[in-house]
mmCIF file of C-alpha atoms in Angstrom:
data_model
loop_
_atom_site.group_PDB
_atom_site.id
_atom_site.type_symbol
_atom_site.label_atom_id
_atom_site.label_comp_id
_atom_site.label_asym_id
_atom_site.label_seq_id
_atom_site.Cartn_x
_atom_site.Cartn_y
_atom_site.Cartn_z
ATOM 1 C CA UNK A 19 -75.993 -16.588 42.604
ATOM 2 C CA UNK A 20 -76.905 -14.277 45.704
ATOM 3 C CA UNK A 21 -77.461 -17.243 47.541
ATOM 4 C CA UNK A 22 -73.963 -18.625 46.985
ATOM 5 C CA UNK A 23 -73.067 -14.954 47.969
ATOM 6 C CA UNK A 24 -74.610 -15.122 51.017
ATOM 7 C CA UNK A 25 -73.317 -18.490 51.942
ATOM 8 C CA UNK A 26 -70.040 -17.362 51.237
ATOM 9 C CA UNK A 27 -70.010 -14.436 53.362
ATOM 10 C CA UNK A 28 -71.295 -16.120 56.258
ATOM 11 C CA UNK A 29 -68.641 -18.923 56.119
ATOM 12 C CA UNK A 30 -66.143 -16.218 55.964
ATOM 13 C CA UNK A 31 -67.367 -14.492 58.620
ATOM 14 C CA UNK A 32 -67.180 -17.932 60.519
ATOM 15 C CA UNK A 33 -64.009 -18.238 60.034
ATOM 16 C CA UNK A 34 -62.985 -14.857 61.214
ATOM 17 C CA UNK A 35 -65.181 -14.748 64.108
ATOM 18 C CA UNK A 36 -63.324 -19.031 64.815
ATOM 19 C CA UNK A 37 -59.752 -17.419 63.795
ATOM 20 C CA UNK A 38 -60.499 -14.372 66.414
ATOM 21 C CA UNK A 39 -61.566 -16.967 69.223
ATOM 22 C CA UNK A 40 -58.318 -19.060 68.203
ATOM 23 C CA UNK A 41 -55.961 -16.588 68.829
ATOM 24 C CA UNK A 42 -57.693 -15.008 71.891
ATOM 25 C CA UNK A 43 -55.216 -15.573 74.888
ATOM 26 C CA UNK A 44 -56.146 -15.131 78.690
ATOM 27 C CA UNK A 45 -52.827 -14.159 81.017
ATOM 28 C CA UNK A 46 -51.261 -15.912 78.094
ATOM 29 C CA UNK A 47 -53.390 -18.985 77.405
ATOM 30 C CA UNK A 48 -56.468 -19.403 75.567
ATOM 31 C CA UNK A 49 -57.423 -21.981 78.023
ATOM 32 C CA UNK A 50 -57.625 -19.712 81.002
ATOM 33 C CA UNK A 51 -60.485 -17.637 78.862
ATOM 34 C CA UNK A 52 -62.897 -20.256 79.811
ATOM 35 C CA UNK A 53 -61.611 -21.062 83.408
ATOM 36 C CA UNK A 54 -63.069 -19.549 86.712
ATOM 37 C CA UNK A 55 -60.717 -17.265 88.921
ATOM 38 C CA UNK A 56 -60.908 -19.458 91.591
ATOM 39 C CA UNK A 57 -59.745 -22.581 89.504
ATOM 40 C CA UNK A 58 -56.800 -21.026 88.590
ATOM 41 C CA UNK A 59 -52.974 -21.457 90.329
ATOM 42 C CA UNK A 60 -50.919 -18.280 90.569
ATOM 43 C CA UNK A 61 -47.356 -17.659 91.053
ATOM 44 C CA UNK A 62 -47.408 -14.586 93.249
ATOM 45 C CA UNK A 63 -44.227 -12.543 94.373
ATOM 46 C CA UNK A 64 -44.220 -12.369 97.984
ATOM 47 C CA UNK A 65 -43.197 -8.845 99.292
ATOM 48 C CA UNK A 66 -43.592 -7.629 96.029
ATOM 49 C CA UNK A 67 -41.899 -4.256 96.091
ATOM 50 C CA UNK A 68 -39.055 -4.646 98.148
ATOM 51 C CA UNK A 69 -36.508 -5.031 95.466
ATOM 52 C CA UNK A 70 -32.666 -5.120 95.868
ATOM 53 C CA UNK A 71 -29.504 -6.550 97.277
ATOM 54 C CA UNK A 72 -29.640 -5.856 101.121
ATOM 55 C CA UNK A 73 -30.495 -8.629 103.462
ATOM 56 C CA UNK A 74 -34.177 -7.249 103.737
ATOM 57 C CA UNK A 75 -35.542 -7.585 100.417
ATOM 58 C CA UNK A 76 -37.338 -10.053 99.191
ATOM 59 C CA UNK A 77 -36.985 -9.525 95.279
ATOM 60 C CA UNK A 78 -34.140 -9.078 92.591
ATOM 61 C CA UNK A 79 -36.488 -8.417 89.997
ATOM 62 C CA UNK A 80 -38.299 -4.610 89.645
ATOM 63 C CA UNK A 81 -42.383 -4.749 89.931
ATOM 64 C CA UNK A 82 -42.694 -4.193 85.909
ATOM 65 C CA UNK A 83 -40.529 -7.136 85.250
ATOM 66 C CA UNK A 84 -41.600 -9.469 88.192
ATOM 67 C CA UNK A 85 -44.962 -8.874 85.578
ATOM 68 C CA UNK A 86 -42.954 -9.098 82.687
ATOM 69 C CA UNK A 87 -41.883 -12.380 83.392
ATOM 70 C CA UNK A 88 -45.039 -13.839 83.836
ATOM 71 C CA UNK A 89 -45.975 -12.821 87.670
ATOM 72 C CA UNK A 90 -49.706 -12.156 88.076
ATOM 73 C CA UNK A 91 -49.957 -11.858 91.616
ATOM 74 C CA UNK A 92 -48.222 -9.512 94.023
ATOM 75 C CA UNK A 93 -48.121 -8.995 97.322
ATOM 76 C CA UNK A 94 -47.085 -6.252 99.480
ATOM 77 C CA UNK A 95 -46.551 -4.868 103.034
ATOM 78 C CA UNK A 96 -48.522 -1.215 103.498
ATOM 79 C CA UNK A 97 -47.846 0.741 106.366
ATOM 80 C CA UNK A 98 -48.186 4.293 107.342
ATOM 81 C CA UNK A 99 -44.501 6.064 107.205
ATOM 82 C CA UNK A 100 -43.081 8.886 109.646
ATOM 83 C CA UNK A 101 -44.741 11.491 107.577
ATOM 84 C CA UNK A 102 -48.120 10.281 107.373
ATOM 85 C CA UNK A 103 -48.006 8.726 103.875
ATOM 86 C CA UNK A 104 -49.647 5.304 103.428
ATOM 87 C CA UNK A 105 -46.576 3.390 101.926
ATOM 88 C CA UNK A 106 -45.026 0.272 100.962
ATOM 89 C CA UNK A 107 -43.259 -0.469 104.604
ATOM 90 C CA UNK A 108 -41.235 -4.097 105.488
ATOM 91 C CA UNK A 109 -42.594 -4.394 108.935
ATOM 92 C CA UNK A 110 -41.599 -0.963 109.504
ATOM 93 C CA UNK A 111 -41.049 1.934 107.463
ATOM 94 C CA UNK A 112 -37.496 2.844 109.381
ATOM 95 C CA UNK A 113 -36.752 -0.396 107.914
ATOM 96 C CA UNK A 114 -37.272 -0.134 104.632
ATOM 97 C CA UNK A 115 -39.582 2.150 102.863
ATOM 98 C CA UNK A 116 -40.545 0.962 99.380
ATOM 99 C CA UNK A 117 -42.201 4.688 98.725
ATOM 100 C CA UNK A 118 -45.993 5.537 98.296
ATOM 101 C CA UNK A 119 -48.841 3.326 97.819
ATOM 102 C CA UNK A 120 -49.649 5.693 94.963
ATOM 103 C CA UNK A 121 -46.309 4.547 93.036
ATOM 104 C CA UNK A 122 -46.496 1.049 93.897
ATOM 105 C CA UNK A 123 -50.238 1.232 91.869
ATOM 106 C CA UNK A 124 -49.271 4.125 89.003
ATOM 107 C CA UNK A 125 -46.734 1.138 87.800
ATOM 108 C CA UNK A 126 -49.428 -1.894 88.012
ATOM 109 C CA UNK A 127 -51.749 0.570 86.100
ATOM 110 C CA UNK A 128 -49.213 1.345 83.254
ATOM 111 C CA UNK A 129 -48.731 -2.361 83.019
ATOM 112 C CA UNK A 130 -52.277 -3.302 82.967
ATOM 113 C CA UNK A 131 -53.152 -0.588 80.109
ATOM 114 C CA UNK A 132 -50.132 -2.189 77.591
ATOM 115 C CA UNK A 133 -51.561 -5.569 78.358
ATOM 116 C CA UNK A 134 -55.222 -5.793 77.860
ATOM 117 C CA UNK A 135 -55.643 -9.621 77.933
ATOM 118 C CA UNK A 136 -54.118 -10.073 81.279
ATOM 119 C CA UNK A 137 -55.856 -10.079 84.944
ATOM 120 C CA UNK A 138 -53.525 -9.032 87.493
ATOM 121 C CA UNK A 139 -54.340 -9.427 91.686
ATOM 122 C CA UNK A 140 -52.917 -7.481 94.561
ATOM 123 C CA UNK A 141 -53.098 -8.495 98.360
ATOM 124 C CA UNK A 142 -52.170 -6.097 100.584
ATOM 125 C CA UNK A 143 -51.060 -6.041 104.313
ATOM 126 C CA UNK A 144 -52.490 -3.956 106.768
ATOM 127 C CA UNK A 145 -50.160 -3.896 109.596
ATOM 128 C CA UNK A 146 -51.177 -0.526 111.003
ATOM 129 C CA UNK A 147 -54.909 -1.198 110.471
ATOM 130 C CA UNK A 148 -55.446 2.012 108.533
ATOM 131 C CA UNK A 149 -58.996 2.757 107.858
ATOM 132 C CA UNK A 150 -60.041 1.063 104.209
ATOM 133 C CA UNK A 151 -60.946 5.083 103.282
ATOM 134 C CA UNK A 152 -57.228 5.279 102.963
ATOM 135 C CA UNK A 153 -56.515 2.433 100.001
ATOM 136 C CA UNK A 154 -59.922 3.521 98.375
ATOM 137 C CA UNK A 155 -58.297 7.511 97.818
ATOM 138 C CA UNK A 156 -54.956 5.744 96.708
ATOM 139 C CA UNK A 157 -56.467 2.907 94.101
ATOM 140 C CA UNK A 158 -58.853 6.223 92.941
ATOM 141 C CA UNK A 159 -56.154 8.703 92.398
ATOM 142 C CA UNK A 160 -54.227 6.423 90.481
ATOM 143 C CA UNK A 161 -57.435 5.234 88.208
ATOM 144 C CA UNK A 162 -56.679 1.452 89.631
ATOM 145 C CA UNK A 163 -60.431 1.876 91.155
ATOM 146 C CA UNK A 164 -62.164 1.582 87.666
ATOM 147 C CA UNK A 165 -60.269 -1.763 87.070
ATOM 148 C CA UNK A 166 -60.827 -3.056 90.242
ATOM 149 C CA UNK A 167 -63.405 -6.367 90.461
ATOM 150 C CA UNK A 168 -66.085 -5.839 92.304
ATOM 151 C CA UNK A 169 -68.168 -8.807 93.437
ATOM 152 C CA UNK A 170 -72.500 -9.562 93.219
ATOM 153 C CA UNK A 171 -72.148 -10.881 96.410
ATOM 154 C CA UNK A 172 -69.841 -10.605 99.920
ATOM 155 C CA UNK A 173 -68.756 -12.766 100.035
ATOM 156 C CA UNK A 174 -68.569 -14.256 96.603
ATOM 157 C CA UNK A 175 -69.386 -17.908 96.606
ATOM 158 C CA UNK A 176 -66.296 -20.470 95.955
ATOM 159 C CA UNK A 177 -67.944 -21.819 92.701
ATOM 160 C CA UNK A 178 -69.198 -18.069 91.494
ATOM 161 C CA UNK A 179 -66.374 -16.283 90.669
ATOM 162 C CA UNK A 180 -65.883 -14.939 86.968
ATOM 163 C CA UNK A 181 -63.831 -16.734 84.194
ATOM 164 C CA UNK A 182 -60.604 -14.930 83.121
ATOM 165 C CA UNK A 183 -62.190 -14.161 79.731
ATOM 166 C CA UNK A 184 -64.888 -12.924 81.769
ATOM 167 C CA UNK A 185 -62.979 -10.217 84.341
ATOM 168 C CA UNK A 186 -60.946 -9.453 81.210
ATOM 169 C CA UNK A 187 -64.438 -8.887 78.792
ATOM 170 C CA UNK A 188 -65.748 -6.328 81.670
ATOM 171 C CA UNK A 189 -63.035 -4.153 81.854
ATOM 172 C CA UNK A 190 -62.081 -5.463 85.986
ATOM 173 C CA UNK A 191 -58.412 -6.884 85.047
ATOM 174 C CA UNK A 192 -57.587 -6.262 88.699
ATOM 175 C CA UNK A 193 -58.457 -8.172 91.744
ATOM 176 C CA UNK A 194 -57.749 -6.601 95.162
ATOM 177 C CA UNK A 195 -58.050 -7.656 98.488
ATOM 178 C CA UNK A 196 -56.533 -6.504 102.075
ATOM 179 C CA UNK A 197 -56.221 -8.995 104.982
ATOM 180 C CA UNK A 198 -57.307 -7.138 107.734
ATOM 181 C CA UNK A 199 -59.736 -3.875 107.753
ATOM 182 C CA UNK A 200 -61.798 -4.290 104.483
ATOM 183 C CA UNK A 201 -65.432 -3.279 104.069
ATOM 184 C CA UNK A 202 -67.716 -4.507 101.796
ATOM 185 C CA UNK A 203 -70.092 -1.975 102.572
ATOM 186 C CA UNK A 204 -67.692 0.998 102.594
ATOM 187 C CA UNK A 205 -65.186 -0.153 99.644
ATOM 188 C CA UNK A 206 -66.871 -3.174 97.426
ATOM 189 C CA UNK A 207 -63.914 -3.708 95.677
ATOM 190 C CA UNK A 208 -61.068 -4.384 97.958
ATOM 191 C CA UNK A 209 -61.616 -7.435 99.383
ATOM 192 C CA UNK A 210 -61.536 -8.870 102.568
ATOM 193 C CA UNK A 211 -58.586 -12.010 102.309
ATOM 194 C CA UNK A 212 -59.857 -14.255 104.843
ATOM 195 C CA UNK A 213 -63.215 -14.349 103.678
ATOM 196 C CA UNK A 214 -61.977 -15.522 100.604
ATOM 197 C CA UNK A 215 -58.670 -17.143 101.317
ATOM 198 C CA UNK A 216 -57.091 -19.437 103.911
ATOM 199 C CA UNK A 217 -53.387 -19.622 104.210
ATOM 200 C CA UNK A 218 -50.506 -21.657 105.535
ATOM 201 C CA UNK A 219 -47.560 -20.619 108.023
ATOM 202 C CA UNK A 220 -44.939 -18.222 107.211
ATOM 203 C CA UNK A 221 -41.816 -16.943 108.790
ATOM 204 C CA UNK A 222 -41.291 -20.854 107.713
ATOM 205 C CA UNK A 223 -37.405 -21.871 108.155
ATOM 206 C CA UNK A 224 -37.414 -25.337 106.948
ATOM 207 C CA UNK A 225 -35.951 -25.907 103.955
ATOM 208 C CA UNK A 226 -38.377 -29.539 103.557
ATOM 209 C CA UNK A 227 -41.426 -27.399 103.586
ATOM 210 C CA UNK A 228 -43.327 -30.358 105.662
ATOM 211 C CA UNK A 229 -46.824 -29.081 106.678
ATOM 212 C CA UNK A 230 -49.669 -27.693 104.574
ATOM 213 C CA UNK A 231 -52.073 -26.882 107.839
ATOM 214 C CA UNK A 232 -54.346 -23.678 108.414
ATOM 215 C CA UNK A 233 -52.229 -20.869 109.858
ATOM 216 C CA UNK A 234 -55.110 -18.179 109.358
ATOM 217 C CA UNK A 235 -57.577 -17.076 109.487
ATOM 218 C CA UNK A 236 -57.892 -19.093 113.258
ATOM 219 C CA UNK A 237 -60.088 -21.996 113.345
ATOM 220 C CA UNK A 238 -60.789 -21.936 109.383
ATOM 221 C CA UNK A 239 -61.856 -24.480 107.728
ATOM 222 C CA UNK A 240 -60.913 -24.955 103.942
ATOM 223 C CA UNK A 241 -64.426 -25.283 102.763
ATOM 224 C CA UNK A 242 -65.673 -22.476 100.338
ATOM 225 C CA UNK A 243 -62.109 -20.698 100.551
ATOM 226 C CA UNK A 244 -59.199 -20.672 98.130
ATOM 227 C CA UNK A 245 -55.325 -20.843 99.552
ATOM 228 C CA UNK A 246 -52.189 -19.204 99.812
ATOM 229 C CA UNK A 247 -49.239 -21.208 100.416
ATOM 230 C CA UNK A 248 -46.342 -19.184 101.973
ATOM 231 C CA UNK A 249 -43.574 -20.840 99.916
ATOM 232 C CA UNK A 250 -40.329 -19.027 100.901
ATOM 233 C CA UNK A 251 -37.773 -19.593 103.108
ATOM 234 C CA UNK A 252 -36.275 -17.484 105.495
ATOM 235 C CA UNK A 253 -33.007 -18.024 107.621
ATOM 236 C CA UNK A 254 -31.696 -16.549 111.139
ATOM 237 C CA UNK A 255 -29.515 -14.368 111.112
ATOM 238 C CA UNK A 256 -27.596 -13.780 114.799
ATOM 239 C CA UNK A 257 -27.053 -9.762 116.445
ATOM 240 C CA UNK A 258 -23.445 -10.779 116.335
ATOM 241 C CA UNK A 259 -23.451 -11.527 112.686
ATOM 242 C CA UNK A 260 -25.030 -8.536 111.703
ATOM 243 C CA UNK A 261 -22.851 -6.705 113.790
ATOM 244 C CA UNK A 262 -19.834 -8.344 112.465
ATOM 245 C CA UNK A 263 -21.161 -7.852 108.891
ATOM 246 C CA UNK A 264 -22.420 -4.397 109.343
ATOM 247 C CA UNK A 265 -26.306 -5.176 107.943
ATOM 248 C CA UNK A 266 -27.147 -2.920 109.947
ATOM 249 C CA UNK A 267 -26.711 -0.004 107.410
ATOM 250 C CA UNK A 268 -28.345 -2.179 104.905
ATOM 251 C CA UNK A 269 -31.628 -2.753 106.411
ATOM 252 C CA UNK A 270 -32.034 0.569 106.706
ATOM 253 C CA UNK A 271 -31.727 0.689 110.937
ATOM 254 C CA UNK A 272 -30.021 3.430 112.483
ATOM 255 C CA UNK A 273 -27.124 2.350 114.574
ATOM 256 C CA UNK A 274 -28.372 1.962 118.497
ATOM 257 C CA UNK A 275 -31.556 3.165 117.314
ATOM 258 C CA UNK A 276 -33.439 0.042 118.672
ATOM 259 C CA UNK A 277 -30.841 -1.029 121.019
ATOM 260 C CA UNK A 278 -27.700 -3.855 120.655
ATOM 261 C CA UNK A 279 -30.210 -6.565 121.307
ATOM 262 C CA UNK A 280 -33.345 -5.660 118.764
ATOM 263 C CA UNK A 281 -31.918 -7.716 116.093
ATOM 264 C CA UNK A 282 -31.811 -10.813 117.863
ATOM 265 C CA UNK A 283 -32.470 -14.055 115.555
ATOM 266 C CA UNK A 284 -33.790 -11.518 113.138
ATOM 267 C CA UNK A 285 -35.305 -12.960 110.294
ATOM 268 C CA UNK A 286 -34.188 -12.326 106.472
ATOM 269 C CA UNK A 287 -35.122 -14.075 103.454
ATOM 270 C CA UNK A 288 -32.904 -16.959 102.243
ATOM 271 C CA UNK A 289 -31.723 -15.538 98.879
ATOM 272 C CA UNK A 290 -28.979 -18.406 98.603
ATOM 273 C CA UNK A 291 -32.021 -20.644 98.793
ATOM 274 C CA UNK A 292 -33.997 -19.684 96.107
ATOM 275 C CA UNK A 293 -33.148 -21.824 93.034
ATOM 276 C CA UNK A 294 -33.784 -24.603 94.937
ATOM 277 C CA UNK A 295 -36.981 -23.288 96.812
ATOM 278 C CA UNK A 296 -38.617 -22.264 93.842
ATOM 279 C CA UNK A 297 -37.520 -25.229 91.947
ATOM 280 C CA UNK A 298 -40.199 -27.222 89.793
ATOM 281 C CA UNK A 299 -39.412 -31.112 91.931
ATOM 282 C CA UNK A 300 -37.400 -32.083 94.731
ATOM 283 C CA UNK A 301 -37.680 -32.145 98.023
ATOM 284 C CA UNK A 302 -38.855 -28.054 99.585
ATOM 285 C CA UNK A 303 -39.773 -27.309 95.989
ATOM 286 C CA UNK A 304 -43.346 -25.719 94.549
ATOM 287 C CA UNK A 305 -43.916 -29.165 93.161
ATOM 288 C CA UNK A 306 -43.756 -30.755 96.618
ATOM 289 C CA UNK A 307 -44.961 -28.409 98.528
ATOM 290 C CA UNK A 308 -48.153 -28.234 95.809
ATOM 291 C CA UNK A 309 -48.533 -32.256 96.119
ATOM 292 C CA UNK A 310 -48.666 -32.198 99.816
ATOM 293 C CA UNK A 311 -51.397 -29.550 99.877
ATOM 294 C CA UNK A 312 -53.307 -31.238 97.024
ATOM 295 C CA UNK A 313 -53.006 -34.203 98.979
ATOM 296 C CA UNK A 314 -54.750 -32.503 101.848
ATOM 297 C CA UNK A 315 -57.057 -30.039 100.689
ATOM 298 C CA UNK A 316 -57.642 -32.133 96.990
ATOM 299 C CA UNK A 317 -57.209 -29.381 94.864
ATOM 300 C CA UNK A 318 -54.139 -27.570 94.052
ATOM 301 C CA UNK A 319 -53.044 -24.020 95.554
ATOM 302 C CA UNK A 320 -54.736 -20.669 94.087
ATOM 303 C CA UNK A 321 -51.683 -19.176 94.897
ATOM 304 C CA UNK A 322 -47.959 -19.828 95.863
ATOM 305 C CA UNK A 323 -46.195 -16.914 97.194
ATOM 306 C CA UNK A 324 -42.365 -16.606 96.242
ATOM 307 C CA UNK A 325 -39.794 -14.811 97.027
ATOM 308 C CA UNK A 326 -36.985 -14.030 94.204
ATOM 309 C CA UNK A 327 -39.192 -15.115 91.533
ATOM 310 C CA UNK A 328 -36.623 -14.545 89.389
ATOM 311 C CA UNK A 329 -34.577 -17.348 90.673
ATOM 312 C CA UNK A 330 -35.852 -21.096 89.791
ATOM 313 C CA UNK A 331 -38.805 -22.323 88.069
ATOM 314 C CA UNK A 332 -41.557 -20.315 89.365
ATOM 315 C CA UNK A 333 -43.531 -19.041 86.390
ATOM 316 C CA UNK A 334 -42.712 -23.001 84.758
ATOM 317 C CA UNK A 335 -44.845 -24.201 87.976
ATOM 318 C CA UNK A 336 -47.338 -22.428 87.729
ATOM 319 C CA UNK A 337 -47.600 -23.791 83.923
ATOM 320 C CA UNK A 338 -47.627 -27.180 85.330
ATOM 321 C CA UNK A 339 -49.798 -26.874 88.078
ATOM 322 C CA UNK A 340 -52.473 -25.321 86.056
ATOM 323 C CA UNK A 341 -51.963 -28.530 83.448
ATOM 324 C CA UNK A 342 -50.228 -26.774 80.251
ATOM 325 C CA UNK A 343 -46.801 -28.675 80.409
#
């Protein structure tokens, strides 16, 4: 009889510990508890947190629902604004000024803390090549620092990194890294980009999206790295026409500020574009643009950078390219 008990107990046990590991998701699929971080293909929202309707922006959809809707990677331009704040800048901060660092990481932290089952990366900019000391106080005085990955190694080996259930099982939901000023030494946790990553052209006006090669970092070879693909598409956009169409207020530029002739063949993204852009097949799409670099490189993108990832079939790619549909 208390053997029977015994056997009992453990089966049930069993089959809660089996019903627990069932029903254990990983950024919304139990199959990405198992996988390694840098087998993995992310949708990521290019220009992150420039969000509205003027010709500069590059998103339609707020940070907390680009992450909402199944965005796991964002990326953003940081700059150091007129009054000495280190902020979300596009190119400049007279441009447009998407407000403090700080804010920018308060709302990935709120986001992170309702969703513990779901590892989130940031890649930064650093146009002004402010010191690293300057990210490290804004990740700690938001808390972002404690959730922040740090690697066993600089850099971490191709094959090495951590599974999703992994990051997620440590408490370091959050991977960070900064193109250009990063110390391992100083700051282990935010990264250094092109020590990990290689990445194709941007600024890329083709609609065809023909060419997969190395933009940076210069003379890189894809060995050992993962990739970005820079899968938006901007469009020219004359000094007459915005003259004519007064963008000028909406980009944020003071009239005469920069002279008649700054805006020459600015560029802006192609919102018009995006259904198509960040369509699933057809020629320019993610799927193409995907099958041309796994062609080259024979593995699939770590990351395609969007822009309006609220328009096409960006979150249903990333399903597909990481073999759920």
């Amino acid at each position: 009889m208390r053997s029977s008990f015994v056997l009992l107990l453990v089966s049930l046990c069993s089959s809660l510990f089996l019903l627990v590991y069932a029903e254990r998701l990983c950024n919304g699929h139990a199959e990405l508890c198992s996988r390694k971080y840098s087998n993995i293909t992310f949708i990521g929202a290019h220009d992150s947190a420039f969000v509205g309707d003027s010709p500069a922006d590059n998103q339609g959809l707020s940070v907390t629902a680009q992450l909402d809707s199944g965005i796991r990677f964002l990326q953003s331009q940081a700059h150091v604004n007129p009054f000495k704040v280190l902020s979300l800048c596009h190119t400049n901060c007279l441009l447009n000024d998407a407000g403090p660092l700080t804010s920018f990481l308060s709302t990935v932290k709120t986001w992170l803390d309702k969703h513990p089952d779901e590892v989130i990366t940031l890649l930064l900019t650093n146009g002004d090549r402010t010191p690293v000391a300057a990210f490290d106080t804004a990740f700690k005085s938001t808390g972002l620092d404690k959730y922040s990955y740090k690697p066993s190694s600089s850099p971490l080996p191709f094959d090495e990194w951590p599974t999703l259930g992994s990051l997620i099982e440590t408490k370091t939901r959050l991977i960070v890294f900064l193109d250009y000023g990063a110390s391992p030494t100083a700051v282990p946790y935010i990264l250094d980009q092109f020590a990990y990553y290689f990445e194709t052209p941007f600024n890329t006006i083709d609609p065809a999206f023909p060419q997969c090669t190395i933009d940076r970092p210069p003379k890189a070879t894809p060995e050992g790295r993962m990739y970005v693909v820079n899968h938006y598409l901007d469009k020219k956009i004359s000094t007459n026409e915005v003259l004519d169409k007064d963008i000028l207020d909406d980009v944020r530029i003071p009239n005469g500020l920069f002279g008649r002739g700054f805006l020459d063949d600015v560029l802006v993204p192609d919102r018009e574009a995006a259904p198509k852009t960040n369509a699933v097949s057809g020629i320019g799409s993610i799927g193409a643009q995907a099958d041309l670099c796994q062609g080259l490189y024979k593995r699939n993108p770590n990351v395609l950078l969007l822009d309006f990832v609220d328009k096409g079939e960006g979150v249903k790619a990333q399903s597909i390219l990481n073999g759920f549909l």
